[in-house]
Amino acid sequence: MATIDKPDMPILRETPDQIYQRMANRMAALAQQRGENPPATEEGEIFYDFEYPIAAEISEQQQLLEYGFLQRFLPWADGEFLDANGVFFGLPRNEGETDDAYRQRLIDRARTEEGDGRRQDYERWARNVDGVGGAIAIEKARHDLSIDVYITDMNGQPASAELAATVRTKLEDKRKALHDLKVFPANMFAVNVAVRLVLRADAVLDNVQEQIAAQIQTYLKGRSQIVYQQIGTLFFVDGVEDFADFTLNGEEANLTVPADAVSSLSLVVTV
């Protein structure tokens, strides 16, 4: 999902100093209207000691008001406010589901028409089952009215056969009468990365390899196209000066991940 920036609300982000200065300005203006000398407002003066804590309280209340205002909108809601949005859509949070994953699922629900039996509906219905992290539905895998759904667990790995059976059972009530519906654990697609690194003298190979593997795994998650040149940029972690002899599944070319599969990384590093 593209990032949606929070709206700018500067009037609700005043610091205590800004609020106090406005209060002092008002007091000076009032004194001038009355023909009086304005009170001393510097730090340590009586006016400061009484009014600055009030300015600090107003500043905190502004922040709380802004936070509460933004929690009414799904793209920025979190925690119990996000759960409240889920109640509105009739989609409770799954056990262990993060705010980001739950928010995306609710946004997908808000953007998609309910229940006409399209491929996207089966994907959404499957993702709503507790324990499912991702789902891809493929039409016509066997014949014109078939729907095959391939699912992953919350860690992005192929789901267990038990979870696939649970999802199939839960989707039965939503299944269109003519659809031949099957649910499978996602298949594995091997991504073999081999590279020779030029390391800095003080670099530790195991640490470097761990960092590179983490970056590549993040890149691979949910990606259908694996770009050779982009993988190459992920080798430059702390301690790496250069690299050579880089291959992706034995070649110097891009890879396409099948729609029913998730990538599984094998990283071989030499120096």
mmCIF file of N, CA, C and O in Angstrom, residues 22-100:
data_model
loop_
_atom_site.group_PDB
_atom_site.id
_atom_site.type_symbol
_atom_site.label_atom_id
_atom_site.label_comp_id
_atom_site.label_asym_id
_atom_site.label_seq_id
_atom_site.Cartn_x
_atom_site.Cartn_y
_atom_site.Cartn_z
ATOM 1 N N ARG A 22 1.711 33.727 23.415
ATOM 2 C CA ARG A 22 0.423 34.309 23.034
ATOM 3 C C ARG A 22 -0.307 34.833 24.267
ATOM 4 O O ARG A 22 -0.953 35.890 24.213
ATOM 5 N N MET A 23 -0.229 34.106 25.362
ATOM 6 C CA MET A 23 -0.873 34.550 26.597
ATOM 7 C C MET A 23 -0.241 35.849 27.102
ATOM 8 O O MET A 23 -0.944 36.786 27.516
ATOM 9 N N ALA A 24 1.105 35.894 27.035
ATOM 10 C CA ALA A 24 1.806 37.106 27.478
ATOM 11 C C ALA A 24 1.458 38.290 26.588
ATOM 12 O O ALA A 24 1.287 39.427 27.074
ATOM 13 N N ASN A 25 1.346 38.033 25.282
ATOM 14 C CA ASN A 25 0.983 39.108 24.350
ATOM 15 C C ASN A 25 -0.412 39.636 24.655
ATOM 16 O O ASN A 25 -0.654 40.852 24.580
ATOM 17 N N ARG A 26 -1.328 38.754 24.955
ATOM 18 C CA ARG A 26 -2.699 39.180 25.296
ATOM 19 C C ARG A 26 -2.701 40.020 26.581
ATOM 20 O O ARG A 26 -3.421 41.015 26.691
ATOM 21 N N MET A 27 -1.916 39.587 27.570
ATOM 22 C CA MET A 27 -1.852 40.341 28.817
ATOM 23 C C MET A 27 -1.269 41.739 28.589
ATOM 24 O O MET A 27 -1.753 42.733 29.131
ATOM 25 N N ALA A 28 -0.230 41.809 27.741
ATOM 26 C CA ALA A 28 0.377 43.118 27.446
ATOM 27 C C ALA A 28 -0.611 44.018 26.710
ATOM 28 O O ALA A 28 -0.703 45.221 26.986
ATOM 29 N N ALA A 29 -1.370 43.440 25.762
ATOM 30 C CA ALA A 29 -2.356 44.227 25.014
ATOM 31 C C ALA A 29 -3.456 44.728 25.930
ATOM 32 O O ALA A 29 -3.919 45.876 25.800
ATOM 33 N N LEU A 30 -3.894 43.877 26.853
ATOM 34 C CA LEU A 30 -4.946 44.287 27.792
ATOM 35 C C LEU A 30 -4.460 45.418 28.697
ATOM 36 O O LEU A 30 -5.195 46.393 28.953
ATOM 37 N N ALA A 31 -3.225 45.294 29.176
ATOM 38 C CA ALA A 31 -2.675 46.346 30.028
ATOM 39 C C ALA A 31 -2.566 47.668 29.267
ATOM 40 O O ALA A 31 -2.840 48.739 29.819
ATOM 41 N N GLN A 32 -2.185 47.591 27.993
ATOM 42 C CA GLN A 32 -2.058 48.793 27.179
ATOM 43 C C GLN A 32 -3.411 49.468 26.992
ATOM 44 O O GLN A 32 -3.525 50.697 27.034
ATOM 45 N N GLN A 33 -4.469 48.660 26.785
ATOM 46 C CA GLN A 33 -5.815 49.217 26.638
ATOM 47 C C GLN A 33 -6.253 49.944 27.907
ATOM 48 O O GLN A 33 -6.984 50.936 27.845
ATOM 49 N N ARG A 34 -5.815 49.461 29.021
ATOM 50 C CA ARG A 34 -6.203 50.050 30.307
ATOM 51 C C ARG A 34 -5.271 51.186 30.738
ATOM 52 O O ARG A 34 -5.484 51.800 31.781
ATOM 53 N N GLY A 35 -4.232 51.434 29.930
ATOM 54 C CA GLY A 35 -3.285 52.473 30.296
ATOM 55 C C GLY A 35 -2.375 52.050 31.417
ATOM 56 O O GLY A 35 -1.845 52.922 32.145
ATOM 57 N N GLU A 36 -2.162 50.767 31.589
ATOM 58 C CA GLU A 36 -1.327 50.257 32.668
ATOM 59 C C GLU A 36 -0.023 49.705 32.099
ATOM 60 O O GLU A 36 0.102 49.446 30.905
ATOM 61 N N ASN A 37 0.937 49.517 32.986
ATOM 62 C CA ASN A 37 2.185 48.878 32.578
ATOM 63 C C ASN A 37 1.970 47.361 32.512
ATOM 64 O O ASN A 37 1.389 46.774 33.446
ATOM 65 N N PRO A 38 2.426 46.699 31.452
ATOM 66 C CA PRO A 38 2.249 45.253 31.367
ATOM 67 C C PRO A 38 3.079 44.542 32.428
ATOM 68 O O PRO A 38 4.138 45.027 32.818
ATOM 69 N N PRO A 39 2.611 43.398 32.911
ATOM 70 C CA PRO A 39 3.347 42.666 33.946
ATOM 71 C C PRO A 39 4.618 42.045 33.366
ATOM 72 O O PRO A 39 4.734 41.807 32.163
ATOM 73 N N ALA A 40 5.580 41.770 34.241
ATOM 74 C CA ALA A 40 6.801 41.075 33.818
ATOM 75 C C ALA A 40 6.446 39.620 33.513
ATOM 76 O O ALA A 40 5.752 38.958 34.302
ATOM 77 N N THR A 41 6.910 39.143 32.363
ATOM 78 C CA THR A 41 6.523 37.788 31.938
ATOM 79 C C THR A 41 7.724 36.868 31.757
ATOM 80 O O THR A 41 7.577 35.742 31.280
ATOM 81 N N GLU A 42 8.933 37.299 32.136
ATOM 82 C CA GLU A 42 10.102 36.469 31.971
ATOM 83 C C GLU A 42 10.070 35.286 32.935
ATOM 84 O O GLU A 42 9.356 35.287 33.937
ATOM 85 N N GLU A 43 10.878 34.275 32.615
ATOM 86 C CA GLU A 43 10.959 33.095 33.472
ATOM 87 C C GLU A 43 11.408 33.513 34.877
ATOM 88 O O GLU A 43 12.332 34.309 35.050
ATOM 89 N N GLY A 44 10.716 33.003 35.890
ATOM 90 C CA GLY A 44 10.998 33.347 37.278
ATOM 91 C C GLY A 44 10.035 34.365 37.855
ATOM 92 O O GLY A 44 9.937 34.513 39.083
ATOM 93 N N GLU A 45 9.309 35.075 36.984
ATOM 94 C CA GLU A 45 8.314 36.037 37.442
ATOM 95 C C GLU A 45 7.026 35.302 37.838
ATOM 96 O O GLU A 45 6.780 34.164 37.411
ATOM 97 N N ILE A 46 6.213 35.985 38.652
ATOM 98 C CA ILE A 46 4.977 35.367 39.153
ATOM 99 C C ILE A 46 4.057 34.982 38.002
ATOM 100 O O ILE A 46 3.469 33.893 37.990
ATOM 101 N N PHE A 47 3.932 35.871 37.004
ATOM 102 C CA PHE A 47 3.052 35.580 35.872
ATOM 103 C C PHE A 47 3.513 34.304 35.169
ATOM 104 O O PHE A 47 2.707 33.439 34.797
ATOM 105 N N TYR A 48 4.824 34.169 35.006
ATOM 106 C CA TYR A 48 5.370 32.979 34.348
ATOM 107 C C TYR A 48 5.070 31.722 35.165
ATOM 108 O O TYR A 48 4.653 30.692 34.626
ATOM 109 N N ASP A 49 5.298 31.799 36.474
ATOM 110 C CA ASP A 49 5.096 30.631 37.329
ATOM 111 C C ASP A 49 3.644 30.158 37.322
ATOM 112 O O ASP A 49 3.377 28.953 37.427
ATOM 113 N N PHE A 50 2.700 31.081 37.206
ATOM 114 C CA PHE A 50 1.284 30.703 37.192
ATOM 115 C C PHE A 50 0.807 30.245 35.811
ATOM 116 O O PHE A 50 0.016 29.296 35.703
ATOM 117 N N GLU A 51 1.258 30.931 34.775
ATOM 118 C CA GLU A 51 0.686 30.715 33.447
ATOM 119 C C GLU A 51 1.421 29.674 32.591
ATOM 120 O O GLU A 51 0.796 29.028 31.738
ATOM 121 N N TYR A 52 2.727 29.516 32.793
ATOM 122 C CA TYR A 52 3.444 28.560 31.934
ATOM 123 C C TYR A 52 2.954 27.119 32.109
ATOM 124 O O TYR A 52 2.799 26.396 31.117
ATOM 125 N N PRO A 53 2.670 26.646 33.335
ATOM 126 C CA PRO A 53 2.104 25.289 33.461
ATOM 127 C C PRO A 53 0.782 25.130 32.713
ATOM 128 O O PRO A 53 0.492 24.057 32.186
ATOM 129 N N ILE A 54 -0.015 26.196 32.663
ATOM 130 C CA ILE A 54 -1.270 26.129 31.916
ATOM 131 C C ILE A 54 -0.970 25.994 30.419
ATOM 132 O O ILE A 54 -1.629 25.216 29.707
ATOM 133 N N ALA A 55 0.036 26.747 29.941
ATOM 134 C CA ALA A 55 0.422 26.640 28.535
ATOM 135 C C ALA A 55 0.891 25.225 28.207
ATOM 136 O O ALA A 55 0.568 24.675 27.149
ATOM 137 N N ALA A 56 1.661 24.610 29.115
ATOM 138 C CA ALA A 56 2.124 23.243 28.898
ATOM 139 C C ALA A 56 0.958 22.270 28.846
ATOM 140 O O ALA A 56 0.934 21.342 28.017
ATOM 141 N N GLU A 57 -0.031 22.464 29.700
ATOM 142 C CA GLU A 57 -1.207 21.589 29.696
ATOM 143 C C GLU A 57 -2.002 21.737 28.401
ATOM 144 O O GLU A 57 -2.457 20.742 27.817
ATOM 145 N N ILE A 58 -2.168 22.967 27.937
ATOM 146 C CA ILE A 58 -2.885 23.193 26.679
ATOM 147 C C ILE A 58 -2.155 22.515 25.525
ATOM 148 O O ILE A 58 -2.775 21.901 24.648
ATOM 149 N N SER A 59 -0.814 22.609 25.513
ATOM 150 C CA SER A 59 -0.032 21.971 24.461
ATOM 151 C C SER A 59 -0.248 20.459 24.458
ATOM 152 O O SER A 59 -0.428 19.843 23.396
ATOM 153 N N GLU A 60 -0.247 19.839 25.628
ATOM 154 C CA GLU A 60 -0.472 18.394 25.706
ATOM 155 C C GLU A 60 -1.878 18.026 25.250
ATOM 156 O O GLU A 60 -2.085 17.020 24.564
ATOM 157 N N GLN A 61 -2.858 18.845 25.628
ATOM 158 C CA GLN A 61 -4.234 18.570 25.214
ATOM 159 C C GLN A 61 -4.389 18.710 23.698
ATOM 160 O O GLN A 61 -5.159 17.966 23.077
ATOM 161 N N GLN A 62 -3.654 19.630 23.087
ATOM 162 C CA GLN A 62 -3.693 19.753 21.628
ATOM 163 C C GLN A 62 -3.175 18.476 20.969
ATOM 164 O O GLN A 62 -3.746 17.994 19.981
ATOM 165 N N GLN A 63 -2.084 17.928 21.505
ATOM 166 C CA GLN A 63 -1.537 16.696 20.948
ATOM 167 C C GLN A 63 -2.516 15.539 21.090
ATOM 168 O O GLN A 63 -2.683 14.727 20.169
ATOM 169 N N LEU A 64 -3.175 15.463 22.235
ATOM 170 C CA LEU A 64 -4.168 14.409 22.439
ATOM 171 C C LEU A 64 -5.358 14.581 21.509
ATOM 172 O O LEU A 64 -5.899 13.602 20.981
ATOM 173 N N LEU A 65 -5.765 15.828 21.294
ATOM 174 C CA LEU A 65 -6.883 16.090 20.388
ATOM 175 C C LEU A 65 -6.521 15.691 18.968
ATOM 176 O O LEU A 65 -7.323 15.067 18.259
ATOM 177 N N GLU A 66 -5.299 16.035 18.537
ATOM 178 C CA GLU A 66 -4.866 15.651 17.195
ATOM 179 C C GLU A 66 -4.822 14.133 17.061
ATOM 180 O O GLU A 66 -5.273 13.567 16.060
ATOM 181 N N TYR A 67 -4.262 13.469 18.077
ATOM 182 C CA TYR A 67 -4.178 12.006 18.037
ATOM 183 C C TYR A 67 -5.570 11.386 17.946
ATOM 184 O O TYR A 67 -5.832 10.508 17.121
ATOM 185 N N GLY A 68 -6.491 11.867 18.787
ATOM 186 C CA GLY A 68 -7.845 11.332 18.761
ATOM 187 C C GLY A 68 -8.547 11.596 17.446
ATOM 188 O O GLY A 68 -9.279 10.744 16.936
ATOM 189 N N PHE A 69 -8.291 12.769 16.865
ATOM 190 C CA PHE A 69 -8.906 13.111 15.580
ATOM 191 C C PHE A 69 -8.432 12.154 14.493
ATOM 192 O O PHE A 69 -9.222 11.619 13.715
ATOM 193 N N LEU A 70 -7.112 11.902 14.435
ATOM 194 C CA LEU A 70 -6.564 11.047 13.391
ATOM 195 C C LEU A 70 -6.968 9.593 13.568
ATOM 196 O O LEU A 70 -7.053 8.844 12.584
ATOM 197 N N GLN A 71 -7.236 9.175 14.817
ATOM 198 C CA GLN A 71 -7.618 7.786 15.051
ATOM 199 C C GLN A 71 -8.990 7.459 14.469
ATOM 200 O O GLN A 71 -9.361 6.290 14.349
ATOM 201 N N ARG A 72 -9.734 8.460 14.082
ATOM 202 C CA ARG A 72 -11.035 8.230 13.458
ATOM 203 C C ARG A 72 -10.897 7.772 12.011
ATOM 204 O O ARG A 72 -11.871 7.318 11.423
ATOM 205 N N PHE A 73 -9.689 7.879 11.456
ATOM 206 C CA PHE A 73 -9.476 7.557 10.054
ATOM 207 C C PHE A 73 -8.636 6.299 9.942
ATOM 208 O O PHE A 73 -7.557 6.193 10.531
ATOM 209 N N LEU A 74 -9.115 5.340 9.170
ATOM 210 C CA LEU A 74 -8.499 4.029 9.077
ATOM 211 C C LEU A 74 -7.013 4.047 8.703
ATOM 212 O O LEU A 74 -6.228 3.304 9.300
ATOM 213 N N PRO A 75 -6.558 4.874 7.741
ATOM 214 C CA PRO A 75 -5.135 4.815 7.381
ATOM 215 C C PRO A 75 -4.191 5.152 8.521
ATOM 216 O O PRO A 75 -3.019 4.772 8.482
ATOM 217 N N TRP A 76 -4.664 5.884 9.558
ATOM 218 C CA TRP A 76 -3.773 6.315 10.636
ATOM 219 C C TRP A 76 -4.153 5.723 11.989
ATOM 220 O O TRP A 76 -3.494 5.996 12.984
ATOM 221 N N ALA A 77 -5.203 4.934 12.056
ATOM 222 C CA ALA A 77 -5.640 4.350 13.327
ATOM 223 C C ALA A 77 -4.668 3.271 13.771
ATOM 224 O O ALA A 77 -4.028 2.605 12.959
ATOM 225 N N ASP A 78 -4.543 3.090 15.089
ATOM 226 C CA ASP A 78 -3.733 2.006 15.615
ATOM 227 C C ASP A 78 -4.328 1.526 16.938
ATOM 228 O O ASP A 78 -5.233 2.144 17.494
ATOM 229 N N GLY A 79 -3.813 0.377 17.395
ATOM 230 C CA GLY A 79 -4.240 -0.147 18.683
ATOM 231 C C GLY A 79 -5.732 -0.369 18.783
ATOM 232 O O GLY A 79 -6.382 -0.892 17.863
ATOM 233 N N GLU A 80 -6.311 0.053 19.920
ATOM 234 C CA GLU A 80 -7.729 -0.171 20.161
ATOM 235 C C GLU A 80 -8.609 0.622 19.201
ATOM 236 O O GLU A 80 -9.747 0.212 18.896
ATOM 237 N N PHE A 81 -8.098 1.733 18.685
ATOM 238 C CA PHE A 81 -8.861 2.499 17.702
ATOM 239 C C PHE A 81 -8.962 1.738 16.380
ATOM 240 O O PHE A 81 -9.984 1.786 15.696
ATOM 241 N N LEU A 82 -7.887 1.034 16.024
ATOM 242 C CA LEU A 82 -7.926 0.192 14.828
ATOM 243 C C LEU A 82 -8.907 -0.959 15.030
ATOM 244 O O LEU A 82 -9.646 -1.327 14.108
ATOM 245 N N ASP A 83 -8.934 -1.531 16.229
ATOM 246 C CA ASP A 83 -9.898 -2.582 16.537
ATOM 247 C C ASP A 83 -11.333 -2.071 16.388
ATOM 248 O O ASP A 83 -12.220 -2.800 15.938
ATOM 249 N N ALA A 84 -11.555 -0.809 16.775
ATOM 250 C CA ALA A 84 -12.886 -0.227 16.645
ATOM 251 C C ALA A 84 -13.289 -0.112 15.180
ATOM 252 O O ALA A 84 -14.452 -0.337 14.820
ATOM 253 N N ASN A 85 -12.328 0.226 14.310
ATOM 254 C CA ASN A 85 -12.614 0.225 12.873
ATOM 255 C C ASN A 85 -12.984 -1.168 12.405
ATOM 256 O O ASN A 85 -13.853 -1.346 11.548
ATOM 257 N N GLY A 86 -12.313 -2.175 12.968
ATOM 258 C CA GLY A 86 -12.623 -3.554 12.604
ATOM 259 C C GLY A 86 -14.029 -3.947 12.974
ATOM 260 O O GLY A 86 -14.696 -4.686 12.231
ATOM 261 N N VAL A 87 -14.517 -3.454 14.110
ATOM 262 C CA VAL A 87 -15.901 -3.716 14.509
ATOM 263 C C VAL A 87 -16.862 -3.147 13.478
ATOM 264 O O VAL A 87 -17.858 -3.781 13.097
ATOM 265 N N PHE A 88 -16.557 -1.960 12.974
ATOM 266 C CA PHE A 88 -17.410 -1.326 11.963
ATOM 267 C C PHE A 88 -17.496 -2.186 10.705
ATOM 268 O O PHE A 88 -18.570 -2.337 10.120
ATOM 269 N N PHE A 89 -16.350 -2.757 10.286
ATOM 270 C CA PHE A 89 -16.335 -3.574 9.073
ATOM 271 C C PHE A 89 -16.712 -5.022 9.329
ATOM 272 O O PHE A 89 -16.820 -5.806 8.381
ATOM 273 N N GLY A 90 -16.879 -5.384 10.596
ATOM 274 C CA GLY A 90 -17.215 -6.767 10.910
ATOM 275 C C GLY A 90 -16.051 -7.715 10.744
ATOM 276 O O GLY A 90 -16.241 -8.912 10.525
ATOM 277 N N LEU A 91 -14.819 -7.200 10.866
ATOM 278 C CA LEU A 91 -13.611 -8.011 10.724
ATOM 279 C C LEU A 91 -12.764 -7.870 11.982
ATOM 280 O O LEU A 91 -12.023 -6.895 12.128
ATOM 281 N N PRO A 92 -12.837 -8.799 12.908
ATOM 282 C CA PRO A 92 -12.013 -8.711 14.114
ATOM 283 C C PRO A 92 -10.554 -8.977 13.812
ATOM 284 O O PRO A 92 -10.218 -9.593 12.796
ATOM 285 N N ARG A 93 -9.686 -8.507 14.672
ATOM 286 C CA ARG A 93 -8.253 -8.743 14.528
ATOM 287 C C ARG A 93 -7.945 -10.214 14.803
ATOM 288 O O ARG A 93 -8.431 -10.798 15.772
ATOM 289 N N ASN A 94 -7.116 -10.815 13.935
ATOM 290 C CA ASN A 94 -6.692 -12.192 14.162
ATOM 291 C C ASN A 94 -5.647 -12.255 15.267
ATOM 292 O O ASN A 94 -4.945 -11.279 15.532
ATOM 293 N N GLU A 95 -5.534 -13.398 15.890
ATOM 294 C CA GLU A 95 -4.571 -13.565 16.978
ATOM 295 C C GLU A 95 -3.155 -13.336 16.469
ATOM 296 O O GLU A 95 -2.722 -13.908 15.468
ATOM 297 N N GLY A 96 -2.434 -12.448 17.152
ATOM 298 C CA GLY A 96 -1.055 -12.154 16.784
ATOM 299 C C GLY A 96 -0.898 -11.235 15.598
ATOM 300 O O GLY A 96 0.228 -10.962 15.178
ATOM 301 N N GLU A 97 -1.990 -10.731 15.047
ATOM 302 C CA GLU A 97 -1.915 -9.874 13.860
ATOM 303 C C GLU A 97 -1.436 -8.479 14.243
ATOM 304 O O GLU A 97 -1.951 -7.860 15.172
ATOM 305 N N THR A 98 -0.461 -7.974 13.517
ATOM 306 C CA THR A 98 0.078 -6.647 13.798
ATOM 307 C C THR A 98 -0.873 -5.557 13.324
ATOM 308 O O THR A 98 -1.767 -5.799 12.508
ATOM 309 N N ASP A 99 -0.648 -4.336 13.826
ATOM 310 C CA ASP A 99 -1.462 -3.209 13.376
ATOM 311 C C ASP A 99 -1.363 -3.024 11.866
ATOM 312 O O ASP A 99 -2.371 -2.795 11.187
ATOM 313 N N ASP A 100 -0.135 -3.106 11.310
ATOM 314 C CA ASP A 100 0.047 -2.868 9.870
ATOM 315 C C ASP A 100 -0.704 -3.898 9.033
ATOM 316 O O ASP A 100 -1.373 -3.548 8.050
#
